[in-house]
mmCIF file of C-alpha atoms in Angstrom:
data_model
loop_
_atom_site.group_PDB
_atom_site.id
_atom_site.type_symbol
_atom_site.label_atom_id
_atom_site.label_comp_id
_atom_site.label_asym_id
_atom_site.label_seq_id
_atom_site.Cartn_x
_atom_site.Cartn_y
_atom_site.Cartn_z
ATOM 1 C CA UNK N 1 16.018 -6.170 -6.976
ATOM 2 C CA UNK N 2 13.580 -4.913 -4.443
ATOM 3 C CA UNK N 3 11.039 -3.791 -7.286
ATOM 4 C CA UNK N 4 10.474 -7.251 -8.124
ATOM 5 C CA UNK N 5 9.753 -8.546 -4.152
ATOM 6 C CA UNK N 6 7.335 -5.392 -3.918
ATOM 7 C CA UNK N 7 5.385 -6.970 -6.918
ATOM 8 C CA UNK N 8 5.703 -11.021 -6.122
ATOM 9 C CA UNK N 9 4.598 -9.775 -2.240
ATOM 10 C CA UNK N 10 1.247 -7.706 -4.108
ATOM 11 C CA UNK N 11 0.569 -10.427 -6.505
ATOM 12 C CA UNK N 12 0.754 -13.057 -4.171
ATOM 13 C CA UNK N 13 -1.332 -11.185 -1.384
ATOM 14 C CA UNK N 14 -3.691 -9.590 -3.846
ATOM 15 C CA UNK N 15 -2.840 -6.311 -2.765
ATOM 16 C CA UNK N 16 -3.296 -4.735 -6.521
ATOM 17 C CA UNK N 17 -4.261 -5.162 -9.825
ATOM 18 C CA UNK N 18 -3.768 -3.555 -12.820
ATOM 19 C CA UNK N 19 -5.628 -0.106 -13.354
ATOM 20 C CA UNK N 20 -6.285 0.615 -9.952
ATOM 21 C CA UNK N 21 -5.773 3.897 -8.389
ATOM 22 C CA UNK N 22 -3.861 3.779 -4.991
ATOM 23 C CA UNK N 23 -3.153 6.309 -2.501
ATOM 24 C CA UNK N 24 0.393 6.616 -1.314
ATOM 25 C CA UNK N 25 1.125 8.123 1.785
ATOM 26 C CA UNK N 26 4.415 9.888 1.744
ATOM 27 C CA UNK N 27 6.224 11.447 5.234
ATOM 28 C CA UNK N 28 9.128 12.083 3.263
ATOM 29 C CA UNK N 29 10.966 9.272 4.892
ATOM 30 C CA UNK N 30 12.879 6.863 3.878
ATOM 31 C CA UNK N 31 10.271 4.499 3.638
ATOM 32 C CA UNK N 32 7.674 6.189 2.001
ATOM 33 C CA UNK N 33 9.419 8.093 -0.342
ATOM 34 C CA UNK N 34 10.897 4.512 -1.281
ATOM 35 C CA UNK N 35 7.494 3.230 -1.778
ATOM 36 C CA UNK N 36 6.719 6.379 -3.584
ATOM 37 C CA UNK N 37 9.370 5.838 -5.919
ATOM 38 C CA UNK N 38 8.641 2.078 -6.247
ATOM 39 C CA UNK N 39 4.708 2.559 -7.526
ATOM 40 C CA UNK N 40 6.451 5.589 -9.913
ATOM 41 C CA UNK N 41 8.181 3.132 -11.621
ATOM 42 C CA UNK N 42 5.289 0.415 -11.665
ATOM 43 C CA UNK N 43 3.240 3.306 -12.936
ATOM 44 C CA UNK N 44 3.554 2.517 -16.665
ATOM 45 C CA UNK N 45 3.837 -1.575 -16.413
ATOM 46 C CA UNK N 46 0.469 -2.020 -13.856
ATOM 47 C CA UNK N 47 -1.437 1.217 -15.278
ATOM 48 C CA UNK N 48 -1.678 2.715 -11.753
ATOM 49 C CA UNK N 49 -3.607 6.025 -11.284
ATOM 50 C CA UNK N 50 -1.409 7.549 -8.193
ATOM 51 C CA UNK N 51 -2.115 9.780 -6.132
ATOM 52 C CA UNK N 52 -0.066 10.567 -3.032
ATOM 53 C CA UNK N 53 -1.327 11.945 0.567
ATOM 54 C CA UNK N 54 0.944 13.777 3.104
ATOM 55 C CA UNK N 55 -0.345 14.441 6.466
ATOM 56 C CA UNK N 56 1.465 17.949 8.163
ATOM 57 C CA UNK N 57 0.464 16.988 12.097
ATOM 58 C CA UNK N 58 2.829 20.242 13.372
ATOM 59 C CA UNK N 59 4.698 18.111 15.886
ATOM 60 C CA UNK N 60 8.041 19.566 14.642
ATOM 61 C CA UNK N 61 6.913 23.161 13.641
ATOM 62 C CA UNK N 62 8.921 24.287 10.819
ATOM 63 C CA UNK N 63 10.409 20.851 9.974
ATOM 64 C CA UNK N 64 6.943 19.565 9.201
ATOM 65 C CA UNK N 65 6.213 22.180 6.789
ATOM 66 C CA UNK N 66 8.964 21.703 5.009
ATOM 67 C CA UNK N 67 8.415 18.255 5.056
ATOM 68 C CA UNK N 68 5.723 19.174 3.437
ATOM 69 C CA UNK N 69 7.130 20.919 0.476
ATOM 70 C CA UNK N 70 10.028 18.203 -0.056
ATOM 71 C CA UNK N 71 7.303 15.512 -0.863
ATOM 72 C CA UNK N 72 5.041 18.190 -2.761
ATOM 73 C CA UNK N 73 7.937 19.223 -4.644
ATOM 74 C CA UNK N 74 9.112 15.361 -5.547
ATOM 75 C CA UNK N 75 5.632 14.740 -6.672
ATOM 76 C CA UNK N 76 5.117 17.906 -9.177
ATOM 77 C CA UNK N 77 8.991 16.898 -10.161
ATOM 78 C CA UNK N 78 7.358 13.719 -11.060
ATOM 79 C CA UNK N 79 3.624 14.619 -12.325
ATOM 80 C CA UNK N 80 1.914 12.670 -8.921
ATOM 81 C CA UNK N 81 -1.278 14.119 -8.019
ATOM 82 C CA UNK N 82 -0.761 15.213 -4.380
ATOM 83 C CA UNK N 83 -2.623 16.161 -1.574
ATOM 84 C CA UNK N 84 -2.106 17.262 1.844
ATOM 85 C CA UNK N 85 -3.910 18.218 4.865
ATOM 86 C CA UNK N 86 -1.951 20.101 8.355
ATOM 87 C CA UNK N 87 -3.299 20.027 11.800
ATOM 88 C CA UNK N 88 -2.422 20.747 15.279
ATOM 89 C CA UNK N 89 -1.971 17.205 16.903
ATOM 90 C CA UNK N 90 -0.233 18.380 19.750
ATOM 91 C CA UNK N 91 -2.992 20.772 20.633
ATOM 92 C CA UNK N 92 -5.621 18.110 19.408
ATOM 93 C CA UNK N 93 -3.939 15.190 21.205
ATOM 94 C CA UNK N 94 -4.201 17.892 24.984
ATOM 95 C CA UNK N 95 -8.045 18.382 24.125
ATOM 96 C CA UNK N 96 -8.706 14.570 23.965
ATOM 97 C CA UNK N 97 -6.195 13.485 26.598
ATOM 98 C CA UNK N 98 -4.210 10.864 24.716
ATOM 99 C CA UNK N 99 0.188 10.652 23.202
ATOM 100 C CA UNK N 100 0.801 12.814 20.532
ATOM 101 C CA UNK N 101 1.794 9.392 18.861
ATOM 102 C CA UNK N 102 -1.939 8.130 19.017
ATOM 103 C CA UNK N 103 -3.568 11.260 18.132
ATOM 104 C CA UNK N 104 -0.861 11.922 14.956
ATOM 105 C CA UNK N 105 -1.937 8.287 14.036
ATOM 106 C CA UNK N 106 -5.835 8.852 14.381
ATOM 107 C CA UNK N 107 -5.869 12.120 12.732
ATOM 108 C CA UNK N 108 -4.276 10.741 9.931
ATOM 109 C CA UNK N 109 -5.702 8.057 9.159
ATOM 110 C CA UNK N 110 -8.761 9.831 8.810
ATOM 111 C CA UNK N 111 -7.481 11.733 6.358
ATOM 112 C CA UNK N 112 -6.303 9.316 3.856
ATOM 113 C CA UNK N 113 -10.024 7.429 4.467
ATOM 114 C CA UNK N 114 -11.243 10.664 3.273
ATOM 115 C CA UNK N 115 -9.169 11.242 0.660
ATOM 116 C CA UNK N 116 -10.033 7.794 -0.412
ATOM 117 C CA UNK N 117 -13.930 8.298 -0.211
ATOM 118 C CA UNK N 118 -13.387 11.494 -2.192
ATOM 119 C CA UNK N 119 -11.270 10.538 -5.120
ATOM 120 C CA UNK N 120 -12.960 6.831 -5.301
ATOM 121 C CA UNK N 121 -9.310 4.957 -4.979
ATOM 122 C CA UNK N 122 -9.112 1.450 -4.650
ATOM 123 C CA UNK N 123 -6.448 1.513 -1.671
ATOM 124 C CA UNK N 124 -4.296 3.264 0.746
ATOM 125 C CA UNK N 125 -0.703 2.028 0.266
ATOM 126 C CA UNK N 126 1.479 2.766 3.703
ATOM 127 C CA UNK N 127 5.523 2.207 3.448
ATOM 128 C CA UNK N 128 5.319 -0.224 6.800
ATOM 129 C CA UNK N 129 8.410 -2.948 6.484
ATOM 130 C CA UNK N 130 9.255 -6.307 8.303
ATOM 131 C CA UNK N 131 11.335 -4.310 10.996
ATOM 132 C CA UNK N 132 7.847 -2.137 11.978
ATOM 133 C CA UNK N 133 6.083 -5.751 12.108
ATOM 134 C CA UNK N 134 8.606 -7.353 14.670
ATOM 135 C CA UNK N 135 8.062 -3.971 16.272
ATOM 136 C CA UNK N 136 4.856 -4.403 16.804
ATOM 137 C CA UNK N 137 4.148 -8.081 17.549
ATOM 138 C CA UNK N 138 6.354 -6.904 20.401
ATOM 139 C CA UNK N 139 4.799 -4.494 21.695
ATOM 140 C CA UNK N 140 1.167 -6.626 21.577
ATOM 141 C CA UNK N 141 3.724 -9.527 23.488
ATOM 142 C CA UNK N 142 4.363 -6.870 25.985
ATOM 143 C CA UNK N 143 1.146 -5.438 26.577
ATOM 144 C CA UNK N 144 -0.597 -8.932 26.411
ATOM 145 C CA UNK N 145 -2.497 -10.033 23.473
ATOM 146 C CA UNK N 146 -4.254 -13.271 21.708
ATOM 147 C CA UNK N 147 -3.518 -14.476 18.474
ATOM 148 C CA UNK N 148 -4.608 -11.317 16.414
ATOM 149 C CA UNK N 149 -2.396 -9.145 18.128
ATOM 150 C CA UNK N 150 0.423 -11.506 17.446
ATOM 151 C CA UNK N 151 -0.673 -11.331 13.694
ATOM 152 C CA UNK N 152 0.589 -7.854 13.936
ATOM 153 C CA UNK N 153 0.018 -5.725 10.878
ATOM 154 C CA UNK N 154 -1.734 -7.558 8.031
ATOM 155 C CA UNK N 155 -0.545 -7.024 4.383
ATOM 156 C CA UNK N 156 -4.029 -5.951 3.772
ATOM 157 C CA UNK N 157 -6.668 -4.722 5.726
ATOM 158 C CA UNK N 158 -9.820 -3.140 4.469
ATOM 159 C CA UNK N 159 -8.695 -0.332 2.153
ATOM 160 C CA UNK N 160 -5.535 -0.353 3.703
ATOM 161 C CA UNK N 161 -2.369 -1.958 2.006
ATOM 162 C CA UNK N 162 1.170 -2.400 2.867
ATOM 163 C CA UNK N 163 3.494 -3.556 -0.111
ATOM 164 C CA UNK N 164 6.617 -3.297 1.787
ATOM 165 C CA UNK N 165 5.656 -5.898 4.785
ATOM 166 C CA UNK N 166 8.157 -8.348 3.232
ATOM 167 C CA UNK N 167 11.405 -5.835 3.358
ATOM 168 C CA UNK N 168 13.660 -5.078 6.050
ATOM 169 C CA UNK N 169 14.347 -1.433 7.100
ATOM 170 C CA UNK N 170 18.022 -2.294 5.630
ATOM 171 C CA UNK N 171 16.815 -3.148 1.818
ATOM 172 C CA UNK N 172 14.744 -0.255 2.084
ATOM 173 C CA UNK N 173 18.005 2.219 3.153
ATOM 174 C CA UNK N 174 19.947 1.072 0.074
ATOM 175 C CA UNK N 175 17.002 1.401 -2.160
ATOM 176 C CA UNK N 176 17.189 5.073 -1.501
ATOM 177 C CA UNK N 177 20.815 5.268 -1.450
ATOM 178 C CA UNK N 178 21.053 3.421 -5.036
ATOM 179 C CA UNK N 179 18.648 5.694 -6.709
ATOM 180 C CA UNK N 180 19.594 8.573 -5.374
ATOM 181 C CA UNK N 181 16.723 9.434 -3.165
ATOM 182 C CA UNK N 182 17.587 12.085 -0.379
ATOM 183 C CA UNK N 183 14.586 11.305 2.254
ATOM 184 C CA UNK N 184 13.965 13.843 4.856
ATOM 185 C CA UNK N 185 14.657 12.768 8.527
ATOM 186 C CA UNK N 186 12.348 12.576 11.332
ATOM 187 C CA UNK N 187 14.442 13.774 14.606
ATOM 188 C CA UNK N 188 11.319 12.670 16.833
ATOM 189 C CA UNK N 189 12.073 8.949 15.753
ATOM 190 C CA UNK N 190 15.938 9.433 17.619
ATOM 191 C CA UNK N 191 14.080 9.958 20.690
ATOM 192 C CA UNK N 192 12.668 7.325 22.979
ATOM 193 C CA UNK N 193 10.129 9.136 24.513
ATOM 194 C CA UNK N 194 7.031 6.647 23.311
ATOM 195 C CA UNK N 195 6.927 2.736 23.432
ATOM 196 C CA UNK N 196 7.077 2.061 19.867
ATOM 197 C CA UNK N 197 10.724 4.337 19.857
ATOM 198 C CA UNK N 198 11.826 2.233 23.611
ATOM 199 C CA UNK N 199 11.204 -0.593 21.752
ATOM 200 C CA UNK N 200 13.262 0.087 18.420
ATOM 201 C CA UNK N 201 16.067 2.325 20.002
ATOM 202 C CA UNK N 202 16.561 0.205 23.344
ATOM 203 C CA UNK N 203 14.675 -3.392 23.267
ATOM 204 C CA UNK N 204 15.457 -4.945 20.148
ATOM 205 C CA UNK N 205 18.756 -3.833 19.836
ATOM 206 C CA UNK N 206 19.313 -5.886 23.700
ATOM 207 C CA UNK N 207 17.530 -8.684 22.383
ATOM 208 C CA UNK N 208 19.481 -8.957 19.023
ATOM 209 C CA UNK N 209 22.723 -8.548 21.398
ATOM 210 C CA UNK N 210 22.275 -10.806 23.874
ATOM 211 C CA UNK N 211 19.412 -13.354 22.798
ATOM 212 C CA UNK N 212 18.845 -13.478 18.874
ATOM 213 C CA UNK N 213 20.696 -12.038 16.510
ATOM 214 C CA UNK N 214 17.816 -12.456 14.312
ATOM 215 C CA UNK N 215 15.306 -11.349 16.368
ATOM 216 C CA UNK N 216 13.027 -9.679 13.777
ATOM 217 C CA UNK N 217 12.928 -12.296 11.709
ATOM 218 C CA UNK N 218 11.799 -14.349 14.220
ATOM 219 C CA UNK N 219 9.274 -12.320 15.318
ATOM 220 C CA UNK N 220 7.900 -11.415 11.967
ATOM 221 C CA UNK N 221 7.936 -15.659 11.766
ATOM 222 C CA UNK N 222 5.421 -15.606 14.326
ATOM 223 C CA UNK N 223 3.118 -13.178 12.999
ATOM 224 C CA UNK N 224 2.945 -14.981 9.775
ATOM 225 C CA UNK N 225 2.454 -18.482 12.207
ATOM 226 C CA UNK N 226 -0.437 -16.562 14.386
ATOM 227 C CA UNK N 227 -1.966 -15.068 11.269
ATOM 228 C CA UNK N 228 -2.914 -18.662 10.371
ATOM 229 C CA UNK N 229 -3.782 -19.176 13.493
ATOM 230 C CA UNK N 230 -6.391 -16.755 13.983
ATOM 231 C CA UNK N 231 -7.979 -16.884 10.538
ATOM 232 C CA UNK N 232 -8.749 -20.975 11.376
ATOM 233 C CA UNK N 233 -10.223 -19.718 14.858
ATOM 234 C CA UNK N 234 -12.177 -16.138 13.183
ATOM 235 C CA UNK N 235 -13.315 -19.045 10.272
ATOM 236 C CA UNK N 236 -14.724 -21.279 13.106
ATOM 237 C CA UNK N 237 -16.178 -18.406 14.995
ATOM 238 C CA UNK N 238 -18.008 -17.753 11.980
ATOM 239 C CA UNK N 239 -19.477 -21.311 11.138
ATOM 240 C CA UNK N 240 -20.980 -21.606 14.841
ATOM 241 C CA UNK N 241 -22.371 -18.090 15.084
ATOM 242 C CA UNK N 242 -25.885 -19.348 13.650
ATOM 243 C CA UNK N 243 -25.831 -22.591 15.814
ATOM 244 C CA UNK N 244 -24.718 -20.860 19.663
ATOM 245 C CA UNK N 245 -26.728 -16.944 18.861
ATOM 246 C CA UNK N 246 -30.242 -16.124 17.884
ATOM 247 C CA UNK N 247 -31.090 -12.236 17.660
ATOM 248 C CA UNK N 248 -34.576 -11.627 18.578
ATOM 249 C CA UNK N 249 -35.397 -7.489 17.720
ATOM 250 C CA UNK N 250 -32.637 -5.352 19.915
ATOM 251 C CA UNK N 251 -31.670 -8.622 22.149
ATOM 252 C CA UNK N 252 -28.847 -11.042 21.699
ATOM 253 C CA UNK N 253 -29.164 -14.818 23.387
ATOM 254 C CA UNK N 254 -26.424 -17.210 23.719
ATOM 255 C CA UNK N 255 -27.495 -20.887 23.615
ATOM 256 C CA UNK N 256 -25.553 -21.885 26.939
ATOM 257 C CA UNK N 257 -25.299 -25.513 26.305
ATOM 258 C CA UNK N 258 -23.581 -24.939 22.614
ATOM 259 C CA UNK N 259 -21.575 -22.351 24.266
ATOM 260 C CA UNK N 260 -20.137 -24.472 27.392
ATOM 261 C CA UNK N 261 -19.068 -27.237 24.892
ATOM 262 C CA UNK N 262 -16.729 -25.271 22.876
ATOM 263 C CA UNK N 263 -13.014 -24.672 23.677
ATOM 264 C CA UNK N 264 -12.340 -21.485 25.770
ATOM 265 C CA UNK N 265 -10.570 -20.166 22.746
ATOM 266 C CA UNK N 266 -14.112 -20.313 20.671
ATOM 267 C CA UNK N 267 -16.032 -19.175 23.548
ATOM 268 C CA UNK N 268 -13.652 -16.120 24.079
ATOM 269 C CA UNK N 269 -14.475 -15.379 20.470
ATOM 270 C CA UNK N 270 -18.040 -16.180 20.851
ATOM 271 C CA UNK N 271 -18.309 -13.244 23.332
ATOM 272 C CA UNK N 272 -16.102 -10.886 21.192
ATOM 273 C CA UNK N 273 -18.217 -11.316 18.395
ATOM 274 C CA UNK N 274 -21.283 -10.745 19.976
ATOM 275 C CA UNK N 275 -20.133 -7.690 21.489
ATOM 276 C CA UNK N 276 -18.927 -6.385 18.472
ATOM 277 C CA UNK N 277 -22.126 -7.122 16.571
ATOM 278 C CA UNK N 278 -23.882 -4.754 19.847
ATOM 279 C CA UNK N 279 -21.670 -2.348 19.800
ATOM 280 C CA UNK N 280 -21.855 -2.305 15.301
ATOM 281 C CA UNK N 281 -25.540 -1.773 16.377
ATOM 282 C CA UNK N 282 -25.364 0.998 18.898
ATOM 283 C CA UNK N 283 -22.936 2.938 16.183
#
């Protein structure tokens, strides 16, 4: 039964405890109105306060607002707290010259960080599955990455939480289809007119043809494998900043010496981290 892996996967990576108040972010997918039914039902049990958070970007005019009411209407149907917030991505994402995919993502995000900081929840819960991580660690493979971007998405990062990283996109389908669940359907996701739609609709289907049938298992093996990976490397980085930086008023110094005897992988993260530490500073 899927509600049981959704718990073992937040128990084992401390994704929730009891009492907490989560935000749910529902499209009215499949996905997210699974997760949205899952938490309903863990309600009682784990003494969740729920509240869920629909973002209306106006990508698909009319179809987005009544997006909008289906997953406003489940949640009064099932006394959820719900909140939304519209905008005009494709006129925001013109103004700031970037894909409507980038500028959907930014400006919602935002949103559910707000939401958060208003309420006081303890997490943002997103309905991301095994088939969006092999999706991913692709497209970082593609685009050329280190061993973070081979992590792909994290079960937990920050605020942010995703229960449903250990289900496939199939589980999640029957879910909906056992309960009864009638999600809403995104046309825009038929359409491969962005990477992360190429890669879905055209890539992985070749791949799973012609090289692995199990391709997104295998990939989703490797972000687990380059997880651990990077956390040894980040835990190293960490141990050697006090020995390799000193920070004297607004100036960094790297001790050369230190620095030329590590590994390139540490001194790659050497630099990164002092960068980010400047560029924490400047913000």
């Amino acid at each position: 039964e899927m509600l049981g892996e959704v718990e073992g996967f937040c128990k084992k990576n401390h994704l929730a405890a009891a009492g907490d108040f989560l935000l749910l972010a529902c499209s009215g997918g499949p996905d997210s109105l699974a997760l949205l039914h899952v938490f309903l039902r863990l309600r009682e049990k784990w003494q969740f306060r729920l509240c869920c958070v629909h973002f209306e970007h106006g990508i698909r005019a009319e179809a987005s607002k009544e997006d909008a009411a289906f997953v406003a209407d489940f949640c009064e149907r099932h006394a959820v707290d719900f909140r939304m917030e519209a905008a005009d991505v494709p006129g925001w994402a013109a103004q700031h010259h970037m894909s409507l995919e980038t500028a959907a993502r930014e400006l919602r995000y935002a949103f559910f960080r707000r939401v958060c900081d208003e309420l006081g929840a303890d997490a943002i819960a997103t309905a991301h599955h095994a088939d969006d991580q092999a999706e991913t660690v692709l497209m970082h493979l593609l685009r050329g990455t280190g061993p973070e971007g081979l992590a792909g998405m994290l079960p937990r990062r920050g605020r942010l939480i995703r229960p449903f990283l250990g289900l496939r996109r199939a589980q999640i389908e029957a879910y909906c289809a056992r309960y009864g669940l009638a999600p809403r359907h995104d046309v825009t996701n038929d359409l491969a007119d962005c990477t992360r739609n190429r890669l879905r609709l055209e890539l992985l289907p070749e791949l799973r043809r012609t090289f692995n049938p199990e391709i997104t298992a295998a990939l989703c093996r490797l972000a687990a494998v380059m997880k651990d990976e990077d956390d040894y490397l980040q835990q190293m980085t960490e141990q050697l900043a006090q020995e390799l930086v000193l920070h004297r008023s607004a100036c960094w110094e790297l001790g050369l010496p230190a620095y030329r005897s590590l590994q390139p992988a540490l001194q790659r993260r050497r630099l990164r981290w002092i960068f980010s530490q400047c560029t924490a500073a400047e913000r």
